[in-house]
mmCIF file of C-alpha atoms in Angstrom:
data_model
loop_
_atom_site.group_PDB
_atom_site.id
_atom_site.type_symbol
_atom_site.label_atom_id
_atom_site.label_comp_id
_atom_site.label_asym_id
_atom_site.label_seq_id
_atom_site.Cartn_x
_atom_site.Cartn_y
_atom_site.Cartn_z
ATOM 1 C CA MET A 1 -9.834 7.033 63.889
ATOM 2 C CA ASN A 2 -9.899 5.565 60.405
ATOM 3 C CA ARG A 3 -11.414 2.127 59.922
ATOM 4 C CA HIS A 4 -11.537 0.630 63.394
ATOM 5 C CA ASP A 5 -13.523 1.994 66.304
ATOM 6 C CA LYS A 6 -11.962 2.726 69.682
ATOM 7 C CA LYS A 7 -13.060 -0.598 71.137
ATOM 8 C CA ALA A 8 -11.457 -2.546 68.353
ATOM 9 C CA SER A 9 -8.262 -0.587 68.880
ATOM 10 C CA ARG A 10 -8.243 -1.328 72.602
ATOM 11 C CA LEU A 11 -8.905 -4.991 71.879
ATOM 12 C CA ALA A 12 -6.079 -5.069 69.337
ATOM 13 C CA MET A 13 -3.672 -3.626 71.882
ATOM 14 C CA LEU A 14 -4.766 -6.195 74.449
ATOM 15 C CA ILE A 15 -4.286 -9.052 71.990
ATOM 16 C CA ALA A 16 -0.868 -7.720 71.013
ATOM 17 C CA ALA A 17 0.155 -7.516 74.648
ATOM 18 C CA CYS A 18 -0.987 -11.067 75.309
ATOM 19 C CA CYS A 19 0.908 -12.286 72.255
ATOM 20 C CA ILE A 20 4.088 -10.620 73.412
ATOM 21 C CA ILE A 21 3.771 -12.334 76.785
ATOM 22 C CA ALA A 22 3.146 -15.660 75.072
ATOM 23 C CA GLY A 23 6.000 -15.126 72.657
ATOM 24 C CA CYS A 24 3.844 -15.150 69.528
ATOM 25 C CA THR A 25 3.149 -12.663 66.750
ATOM 26 C CA PRO A 26 -0.371 -11.230 66.339
ATOM 27 C CA SER A 27 -1.949 -11.523 62.924
ATOM 28 C CA SER A 28 -3.076 -8.420 61.073
ATOM 29 C CA GLY A 29 -6.171 -7.636 59.082
ATOM 30 C CA ASN A 30 -8.302 -4.813 57.725
ATOM 31 C CA GLY A 31 -11.392 -5.488 59.829
ATOM 32 C CA ASN A 32 -13.450 -7.898 61.823
ATOM 33 C CA THR A 33 -14.931 -10.877 60.046
ATOM 34 C CA ALA A 34 -18.381 -11.935 61.080
ATOM 35 C CA ASN A 35 -17.690 -15.575 61.021
ATOM 36 C CA ASN A 36 -16.233 -18.699 62.427
ATOM 37 C CA ASN A 37 -17.675 -20.437 59.398
ATOM 38 C CA ASN A 38 -14.378 -21.910 58.250
ATOM 39 C CA SER A 39 -16.047 -24.722 56.307
ATOM 40 C CA ILE A 40 -17.824 -22.357 53.916
ATOM 41 C CA ASN A 41 -16.493 -22.060 50.391
ATOM 42 C CA TYR A 42 -16.966 -18.311 50.035
ATOM 43 C CA THR A 43 -17.758 -16.980 46.591
ATOM 44 C CA SER A 44 -17.223 -13.290 47.407
ATOM 45 C CA THR A 45 -16.720 -10.790 50.219
ATOM 46 C CA LEU A 46 -19.002 -8.015 51.426
ATOM 47 C CA ARG A 47 -17.650 -5.140 53.516
ATOM 48 C CA VAL A 48 -20.138 -3.632 55.987
ATOM 49 C CA TYR A 49 -19.608 -0.500 58.111
ATOM 50 C CA ASN A 50 -22.159 -0.098 60.901
ATOM 51 C CA ALA A 51 -22.488 1.762 64.187
ATOM 52 C CA SER A 52 -21.011 0.281 67.341
ATOM 53 C CA GLU A 53 -22.947 -2.566 69.030
ATOM 54 C CA TYR A 54 -25.695 -2.254 66.443
ATOM 55 C CA ILE A 55 -26.384 -5.770 65.189
ATOM 56 C CA ASP A 56 -26.706 -9.329 66.399
ATOM 57 C CA GLU A 57 -23.545 -10.687 64.820
ATOM 58 C CA SER A 58 -25.004 -14.197 64.711
ATOM 59 C CA THR A 59 -27.251 -12.888 61.912
ATOM 60 C CA LEU A 60 -24.112 -12.098 59.938
ATOM 61 C CA ARG A 61 -22.845 -15.630 60.355
ATOM 62 C CA ASP A 62 -26.206 -17.032 59.260
ATOM 63 C CA PHE A 63 -26.176 -14.768 56.207
ATOM 64 C CA GLU A 64 -22.755 -16.153 55.321
ATOM 65 C CA LYS A 65 -23.993 -19.718 55.605
ATOM 66 C CA GLU A 66 -27.027 -19.051 53.427
ATOM 67 C CA TYR A 67 -25.265 -17.151 50.647
ATOM 68 C CA SER A 68 -21.583 -18.219 50.902
ATOM 69 C CA ILE A 69 -20.673 -14.528 51.079
ATOM 70 C CA LYS A 70 -18.005 -13.572 53.599
ATOM 71 C CA VAL A 71 -18.858 -10.474 55.663
ATOM 72 C CA GLU A 72 -16.049 -8.179 56.774
ATOM 73 C CA TYR A 73 -17.622 -6.050 59.471
ATOM 74 C CA ASP A 74 -16.346 -2.814 61.046
ATOM 75 C CA GLU A 75 -17.916 -0.320 63.440
ATOM 76 C CA PHE A 76 -17.982 3.462 63.805
ATOM 77 C CA GLU A 77 -18.911 5.635 66.767
ATOM 78 C CA SER A 78 -20.638 8.509 64.972
ATOM 79 C CA ASN A 79 -21.980 9.506 61.582
ATOM 80 C CA GLU A 80 -19.239 12.091 61.320
ATOM 81 C CA GLU A 81 -16.530 9.486 61.940
ATOM 82 C CA MET A 82 -18.104 7.252 59.294
ATOM 83 C CA TYR A 83 -18.223 10.140 56.813
ATOM 84 C CA GLU A 84 -14.567 11.031 57.325
ATOM 85 C CA THR A 85 -13.576 7.385 56.858
ATOM 86 C CA ILE A 86 -15.276 6.975 53.490
ATOM 87 C CA LYS A 87 -14.259 10.452 52.395
ATOM 88 C CA HIS A 88 -10.612 9.478 52.751
ATOM 89 C CA ASN A 89 -11.094 5.895 51.563
ATOM 90 C CA PRO A 90 -14.199 5.636 49.353
ATOM 91 C CA ASN A 91 -13.372 2.059 48.364
ATOM 92 C CA ALA A 92 -13.210 0.702 51.915
ATOM 93 C CA TYR A 93 -16.814 -0.527 52.183
ATOM 94 C CA ASP A 94 -19.803 -1.748 50.215
ATOM 95 C CA ILE A 95 -22.620 -1.111 52.718
ATOM 96 C CA LEU A 96 -22.990 1.675 55.279
ATOM 97 C CA VAL A 97 -25.647 2.210 57.954
ATOM 98 C CA PRO A 98 -25.842 6.011 58.412
ATOM 99 C CA SER A 99 -28.568 8.131 59.982
ATOM 100 C CA ASP A 100 -31.171 10.009 57.979
ATOM 101 C CA TYR A 101 -29.391 13.365 57.768
ATOM 102 C CA MET A 102 -26.162 11.659 56.713
ATOM 103 C CA VAL A 103 -28.025 9.625 54.092
ATOM 104 C CA ASP A 104 -29.320 12.947 52.771
ATOM 105 C CA ARG A 105 -25.774 14.287 52.586
ATOM 106 C CA LEU A 106 -24.422 11.198 50.836
ATOM 107 C CA ILE A 107 -27.237 11.319 48.269
ATOM 108 C CA LYS A 108 -26.591 14.994 47.544
ATOM 109 C CA GLU A 109 -22.875 14.327 47.167
ATOM 110 C CA GLY A 110 -23.495 11.488 44.700
ATOM 111 C CA ALA A 111 -21.834 8.854 46.883
ATOM 112 C CA LEU A 112 -24.571 6.222 46.799
ATOM 113 C CA ALA A 113 -25.660 3.584 44.320
ATOM 114 C CA LYS A 114 -29.292 3.531 43.297
ATOM 115 C CA LEU A 115 -31.089 0.480 44.677
ATOM 116 C CA ASP A 116 -32.747 -2.168 42.537
ATOM 117 C CA LYS A 117 -35.798 -2.774 44.705
ATOM 118 C CA SER A 118 -36.737 -5.841 42.666
ATOM 119 C CA LEU A 119 -33.783 -7.445 44.471
ATOM 120 C CA ILE A 120 -35.141 -6.358 47.881
ATOM 121 C CA PRO A 121 -38.646 -7.883 47.996
ATOM 122 C CA ASN A 122 -38.557 -7.871 51.808
ATOM 123 C CA ILE A 123 -38.802 -4.078 51.763
ATOM 124 C CA SER A 124 -42.536 -4.810 51.711
ATOM 125 C CA HIS A 125 -42.237 -5.603 55.445
ATOM 126 C CA VAL A 126 -41.222 -2.007 56.277
ATOM 127 C CA ALA A 127 -44.006 -0.053 57.995
ATOM 128 C CA GLU A 128 -45.586 2.652 55.878
ATOM 129 C CA ASP A 129 -44.419 5.431 58.229
ATOM 130 C CA TYR A 130 -40.810 4.729 57.224
ATOM 131 C CA ILE A 131 -41.292 4.479 53.465
ATOM 132 C CA SER A 132 -40.367 7.373 51.140
ATOM 133 C CA PRO A 133 -38.793 9.854 53.584
ATOM 134 C CA ALA A 134 -38.421 13.448 52.437
ATOM 135 C CA TYR A 135 -34.704 13.010 51.725
ATOM 136 C CA ASP A 136 -35.229 9.849 49.642
ATOM 137 C CA ALA A 137 -38.666 9.782 48.080
ATOM 138 C CA GLY A 138 -39.285 6.321 46.679
ATOM 139 C CA ASN A 139 -36.434 4.794 48.726
ATOM 140 C CA ASP A 140 -34.159 4.963 45.723
ATOM 141 C CA TYR A 141 -31.036 4.912 47.906
ATOM 142 C CA THR A 142 -31.861 3.663 51.387
ATOM 143 C CA VAL A 143 -33.767 0.933 53.207
ATOM 144 C CA PRO A 144 -34.517 1.695 56.884
ATOM 145 C CA TYR A 145 -32.801 -0.514 59.446
ATOM 146 C CA MET A 146 -33.561 0.856 62.927
ATOM 147 C CA VAL A 147 -35.451 3.831 64.379
ATOM 148 C CA GLY A 148 -35.339 5.536 67.751
ATOM 149 C CA THR A 149 -35.103 8.682 69.817
ATOM 150 C CA LEU A 150 -32.560 10.722 71.745
ATOM 151 C CA GLY A 151 -33.233 11.315 75.421
ATOM 152 C CA VAL A 152 -32.046 11.337 79.003
ATOM 153 C CA LEU A 153 -31.251 8.224 81.035
ATOM 154 C CA TYR A 154 -31.117 8.768 84.793
ATOM 155 C CA ASN A 155 -30.997 6.973 88.119
ATOM 156 C CA LYS A 156 -34.269 7.497 89.999
ATOM 157 C CA LYS A 157 -32.497 7.078 93.352
ATOM 158 C CA GLN A 158 -29.862 9.723 92.594
ATOM 159 C CA VAL A 159 -31.942 12.256 90.646
ATOM 160 C CA ALA A 160 -34.546 13.750 92.955
ATOM 161 C CA GLU A 161 -37.317 14.495 90.453
ATOM 162 C CA PRO A 162 -38.411 12.876 87.186
ATOM 163 C CA VAL A 163 -36.417 14.416 84.344
ATOM 164 C CA GLU A 164 -38.619 16.599 82.166
ATOM 165 C CA SER A 165 -36.075 19.007 80.671
ATOM 166 C CA TRP A 166 -32.687 18.969 79.006
ATOM 167 C CA SER A 167 -31.588 21.395 81.712
ATOM 168 C CA ALA A 168 -31.147 18.416 84.064
ATOM 169 C CA ILE A 169 -27.991 17.448 82.149
ATOM 170 C CA PHE A 170 -26.576 20.931 82.752
ATOM 171 C CA ASP A 171 -27.523 20.977 86.462
ATOM 172 C CA PRO A 172 -24.418 21.677 88.608
ATOM 173 C CA ASN A 173 -25.892 19.430 91.325
ATOM 174 C CA TYR A 174 -24.776 16.503 89.153
ATOM 175 C CA SER A 175 -21.253 17.789 88.619
ATOM 176 C CA SER A 176 -18.911 14.940 87.601
ATOM 177 C CA LYS A 177 -21.892 12.565 87.602
ATOM 178 C CA ALA A 178 -23.471 13.728 84.325
ATOM 179 C CA LEU A 179 -22.521 12.451 80.864
ATOM 180 C CA MET A 180 -23.013 14.002 77.422
ATOM 181 C CA LEU A 181 -22.910 12.153 74.130
ATOM 182 C CA ASP A 182 -19.629 12.518 72.272
ATOM 183 C CA SER A 183 -21.573 13.341 69.112
ATOM 184 C CA GLU A 184 -21.566 16.621 67.244
ATOM 185 C CA ARG A 185 -25.221 16.859 66.251
ATOM 186 C CA ASP A 186 -26.592 15.274 69.428
ATOM 187 C CA ALA A 187 -24.676 17.396 71.945
ATOM 188 C CA ILE A 188 -25.269 20.674 70.102
ATOM 189 C CA GLY A 189 -28.863 19.599 69.473
ATOM 190 C CA ALA A 190 -29.502 18.934 73.173
ATOM 191 C CA ALA A 191 -28.188 22.387 74.066
ATOM 192 C CA LEU A 192 -30.305 24.010 71.361
ATOM 193 C CA LYS A 193 -33.437 22.231 72.576
ATOM 194 C CA MET A 194 -32.782 23.229 76.193
ATOM 195 C CA LEU A 195 -32.690 26.844 75.024
ATOM 196 C CA GLY A 196 -35.971 26.461 73.134
ATOM 197 C CA PHE A 197 -34.482 26.334 69.635
ATOM 198 C CA SER A 198 -34.669 23.800 66.830
ATOM 199 C CA MET A 199 -32.063 21.056 66.723
ATOM 200 C CA ASN A 200 -31.563 22.108 63.104
ATOM 201 C CA SER A 201 -30.941 25.783 63.858
ATOM 202 C CA SER A 202 -28.460 27.591 61.641
ATOM 203 C CA ASP A 203 -28.965 30.935 63.369
ATOM 204 C CA ASP A 204 -25.627 32.303 64.535
ATOM 205 C CA SER A 205 -27.034 33.776 67.746
ATOM 206 C CA GLU A 206 -28.796 30.546 68.713
ATOM 207 C CA LEU A 207 -25.745 28.444 67.925
ATOM 208 C CA SER A 208 -23.556 30.798 69.935
ATOM 209 C CA GLN A 209 -25.839 30.365 72.940
ATOM 210 C CA ALA A 210 -25.751 26.577 72.572
ATOM 211 C CA LYS A 211 -21.974 26.623 72.380
ATOM 212 C CA ALA A 212 -21.757 28.808 75.477
ATOM 213 C CA SER A 213 -24.018 26.419 77.398
ATOM 214 C CA LEU A 214 -21.809 23.449 76.544
ATOM 215 C CA LEU A 215 -18.584 25.284 77.349
ATOM 216 C CA ALA A 216 -19.985 26.529 80.651
ATOM 217 C CA SER A 217 -20.685 22.929 81.664
ATOM 218 C CA ALA A 218 -17.067 21.757 81.506
ATOM 219 C CA HIS A 219 -17.127 20.950 85.209
ATOM 220 C CA ILE A 220 -20.456 19.095 85.042
ATOM 221 C CA PHE A 221 -20.265 16.390 82.411
ATOM 222 C CA ALA A 222 -17.840 14.267 80.419
ATOM 223 C CA PHE A 223 -18.263 13.303 76.750
ATOM 224 C CA LEU A 224 -18.675 9.567 76.074
ATOM 225 C CA GLU A 225 -20.232 7.196 73.554
ATOM 226 C CA SER A 226 -23.842 6.158 74.188
ATOM 227 C CA GLU A 227 -22.980 2.576 75.172
ATOM 228 C CA ASP A 228 -20.327 3.829 77.609
ATOM 229 C CA ILE A 229 -22.854 6.209 79.188
ATOM 230 C CA ARG A 230 -25.285 3.288 79.425
ATOM 231 C CA ASP A 231 -22.739 1.087 81.168
ATOM 232 C CA ARG A 232 -21.729 3.751 83.685
ATOM 233 C CA LEU A 233 -25.318 4.382 84.679
ATOM 234 C CA VAL A 234 -26.040 0.674 84.953
ATOM 235 C CA ALA A 235 -23.034 0.343 87.269
ATOM 236 C CA GLY A 236 -24.136 3.336 89.358
ATOM 237 C CA GLU A 237 -20.967 5.272 88.533
ATOM 238 C CA SER A 238 -22.943 8.204 87.064
ATOM 239 C CA TYR A 239 -26.406 9.606 87.736
ATOM 240 C CA ILE A 240 -27.611 11.031 84.443
ATOM 241 C CA GLY A 241 -26.655 11.015 80.771
ATOM 242 C CA VAL A 242 -27.766 11.595 77.187
ATOM 243 C CA VAL A 243 -28.285 8.324 75.304
ATOM 244 C CA TYR A 244 -30.053 6.771 72.361
ATOM 245 C CA SER A 245 -33.264 4.907 73.098
ATOM 246 C CA GLY A 246 -31.876 1.420 72.460
ATOM 247 C CA ASP A 247 -29.116 1.911 75.006
ATOM 248 C CA ALA A 248 -31.726 3.237 77.427
ATOM 249 C CA LYS A 249 -33.817 0.081 77.049
ATOM 250 C CA THR A 250 -30.813 -2.173 77.554
ATOM 251 C CA ALA A 251 -29.762 -0.168 80.617
ATOM 252 C CA ILE A 252 -33.177 -0.357 82.262
ATOM 253 C CA ASP A 253 -33.366 -4.090 81.562
ATOM 254 C CA ARG A 254 -30.125 -4.408 83.539
ATOM 255 C CA ASN A 255 -30.873 -1.874 86.281
ATOM 256 C CA PRO A 256 -34.550 -1.136 87.122
ATOM 257 C CA ASN A 257 -33.521 1.950 89.128
ATOM 258 C CA LEU A 258 -32.970 3.719 85.802
ATOM 259 C CA ALA A 259 -35.547 5.643 83.773
ATOM 260 C CA TYR A 260 -35.615 7.228 80.301
ATOM 261 C CA SER A 261 -37.144 10.563 79.374
ATOM 262 C CA ILE A 262 -37.806 12.396 76.128
ATOM 263 C CA PRO A 263 -37.615 15.974 77.475
ATOM 264 C CA ALA A 264 -40.599 18.295 77.180
ATOM 265 C CA GLU A 265 -38.670 20.688 74.916
ATOM 266 C CA GLY A 266 -38.445 17.884 72.358
ATOM 267 C CA ALA A 267 -35.658 15.718 71.029
ATOM 268 C CA ASN A 268 -34.372 13.959 67.948
ATOM 269 C CA LYS A 269 -36.242 11.111 66.275
ATOM 270 C CA TRP A 270 -34.139 9.289 63.753
ATOM 271 C CA VAL A 271 -34.036 6.543 61.164
ATOM 272 C CA ASP A 272 -30.840 4.680 60.316
ATOM 273 C CA GLY A 273 -30.733 2.844 57.014
ATOM 274 C CA PHE A 274 -28.758 0.579 54.737
ATOM 275 C CA VAL A 275 -27.102 2.247 51.746
ATOM 276 C CA ILE A 276 -24.692 0.964 49.089
ATOM 277 C CA LEU A 277 -21.695 3.023 48.067
ATOM 278 C CA ASN A 278 -21.530 3.632 44.323
ATOM 279 C CA SER A 279 -17.891 2.524 44.403
ATOM 280 C CA SER A 280 -18.916 -0.967 45.520
ATOM 281 C CA PRO A 281 -17.954 -3.848 43.229
ATOM 282 C CA HIS A 282 -20.391 -6.102 45.119
ATOM 283 C CA ILE A 283 -23.766 -4.643 44.216
ATOM 284 C CA ASP A 284 -25.568 -7.981 43.922
ATOM 285 C CA GLU A 285 -24.181 -9.223 47.249
ATOM 286 C CA ALA A 286 -25.152 -5.938 48.918
ATOM 287 C CA HIS A 287 -28.757 -6.278 47.774
ATOM 288 C CA LYS A 288 -28.856 -9.836 49.134
ATOM 289 C CA PHE A 289 -27.608 -8.588 52.494
ATOM 290 C CA ILE A 290 -30.158 -5.786 52.755
ATOM 291 C CA ASN A 291 -32.990 -8.074 51.736
ATOM 292 C CA TYR A 292 -31.875 -10.633 54.335
ATOM 293 C CA MET A 293 -31.858 -8.039 57.115
ATOM 294 C CA CYS A 294 -35.434 -7.067 56.231
ATOM 295 C CA LYS A 295 -36.754 -10.524 57.118
ATOM 296 C CA PRO A 296 -39.084 -10.243 60.139
ATOM 297 C CA SER A 297 -37.314 -13.127 61.892
ATOM 298 C CA ILE A 298 -33.938 -11.410 61.475
ATOM 299 C CA ALA A 299 -35.391 -8.074 62.594
ATOM 300 C CA VAL A 300 -36.654 -9.734 65.787
ATOM 301 C CA ARG A 301 -33.185 -11.073 66.537
ATOM 302 C CA ASN A 302 -31.548 -7.705 65.984
ATOM 303 C CA MET A 303 -34.151 -5.863 68.069
ATOM 304 C CA ALA A 304 -33.774 -8.354 70.925
ATOM 305 C CA HIS A 305 -29.995 -8.021 70.859
ATOM 306 C CA ILE A 306 -29.549 -4.246 70.584
ATOM 307 C CA GLY A 307 -32.751 -2.800 72.093
ATOM 308 C CA TYR A 308 -33.640 -0.541 69.173
ATOM 309 C CA THR A 309 -36.794 -0.618 67.069
ATOM 310 C CA SER A 310 -36.833 -2.138 63.625
ATOM 311 C CA PRO A 311 -39.243 -0.578 61.122
ATOM 312 C CA ILE A 312 -40.152 -4.138 60.066
ATOM 313 C CA LYS A 313 -43.726 -4.257 61.316
ATOM 314 C CA GLY A 314 -43.795 -8.043 61.487
ATOM 315 C CA ALA A 315 -41.228 -7.915 64.306
ATOM 316 C CA TRP A 316 -43.116 -5.636 66.664
ATOM 317 C CA SER A 317 -45.465 -8.088 68.367
ATOM 318 C CA GLU A 318 -42.506 -9.794 70.038
ATOM 319 C CA PHE A 319 -41.791 -6.784 72.255
ATOM 320 C CA GLY A 320 -45.084 -6.111 74.009
ATOM 321 C CA GLY A 321 -45.395 -2.428 73.223
ATOM 322 C CA ASN A 322 -42.270 -1.439 75.176
ATOM 323 C CA LYS A 323 -42.617 2.312 75.812
ATOM 324 C CA ILE A 324 -38.989 3.092 75.010
ATOM 325 C CA MET A 325 -39.028 1.117 71.773
ATOM 326 C CA PHE A 326 -42.475 2.441 70.876
ATOM 327 C CA PRO A 327 -42.898 5.996 72.230
ATOM 328 C CA SER A 328 -46.308 7.626 72.333
ATOM 329 C CA THR A 329 -47.661 9.807 69.549
ATOM 330 C CA GLU A 330 -47.386 12.816 71.873
ATOM 331 C CA GLU A 331 -43.707 12.124 72.528
ATOM 332 C CA LEU A 332 -42.929 11.720 68.838
ATOM 333 C CA GLU A 333 -44.833 14.876 67.917
ATOM 334 C CA ARG A 334 -42.462 16.967 70.016
ATOM 335 C CA CYS A 335 -39.434 15.411 68.346
ATOM 336 C CA GLU A 336 -37.775 16.420 65.093
ATOM 337 C CA ALA A 337 -35.475 14.727 62.615
ATOM 338 C CA PHE A 338 -32.017 16.071 61.938
ATOM 339 C CA ILE A 339 -31.777 17.767 58.544
ATOM 340 C CA TYR A 340 -28.628 18.090 56.463
ATOM 341 C CA ASP A 341 -27.693 21.591 55.396
ATOM 342 C CA GLU A 342 -24.228 22.178 54.010
ATOM 343 C CA HIS A 343 -23.723 25.638 55.516
ATOM 344 C CA ALA A 344 -25.208 24.720 58.896
ATOM 345 C CA THR A 345 -23.040 21.596 59.001
ATOM 346 C CA GLN A 346 -19.927 23.738 58.642
ATOM 347 C CA LYS A 347 -21.093 25.816 61.607
ATOM 348 C CA TYR A 348 -21.794 22.726 63.741
ATOM 349 C CA HIS A 349 -18.385 21.315 62.934
ATOM 350 C CA SER A 350 -16.607 24.540 63.855
ATOM 351 C CA ILE A 351 -18.489 24.734 67.165
ATOM 352 C CA TRP A 352 -17.749 21.088 67.891
ATOM 353 C CA GLN A 353 -14.034 21.512 67.280
ATOM 354 C CA ASP A 354 -13.973 24.379 69.781
ATOM 355 C CA ILE A 355 -15.957 22.415 72.369
ATOM 356 C CA ARG A 356 -13.953 19.224 72.110
ATOM 357 C CA GLY A 357 -10.711 21.190 71.975
ATOM 358 C CA TYR A 358 -11.632 22.827 75.273
ATOM 359 C CA TRP A 359 -11.766 19.444 76.951
#
């Protein structure tokens, strides 16, 4: 889809249906606004494109009140969807929140504006471990927003043994009760890890084996978004699924019969960050927004709402060392970050088209 995520589209259809019943005409617009702040005399507008269910939207409203900047806020379901959107409409947004490997790609393609860090003094609150990543030494283009892991969420009453391997997702015993992320890098990465390969493999033989594993599991799992997998496991409709750590935390908070595992073969550890598109006419406003989101108090609110881990160290004490939000050193050491490689990306995309076309 282009600018709106699937949920927004479903909501729009519902609203339209209700309006038809009521005999009214639905209004149209280019995206969600963050506000009900009708009394504010806005001086400008900032367009933000973030992942689904990935912010406490009350922080957006408070930003608007403080700076008199209207926030138009849209959501995407995957980095690849976000990339296709801005590729076809590079003037649609000012700020994006992509993952590390996609930040790397956008930097290499010259799509991002260089940051003026003098306008982001709150970057000083970011923990040292998340400063100057390999793909952006000096944080010239990105400021980290949230960090986390990829893993397996499962129901302890329905899954006989603690999950220690990615092979559990491919187990035919869970046929029609297992769920895979509808995400190119994550699904292929999980299959690669199960087979003992790197999530960043570009080897044709290894990728062919990963593809075969996913295709052979057509009868076992369905492809869904992470929050949909979370909700199905919370409701007891499914037994096991691949999710991001924040959705795992939220799920376990709602249903204590659930557990989260970073498989022994390893998984993905990631950092999502704020970037500014070089086509943005709102550079000053974008810097204000990023700086605002780096406040420890705002980071606490976002962490509490979405379940992910902010790299703002001043926010951590509020969460009592939660093991999903703060995995052990041993768990992190067996994880790897996704890396962008142009030729490998073309291979992943071709495999993904074949896999999703099969379903």
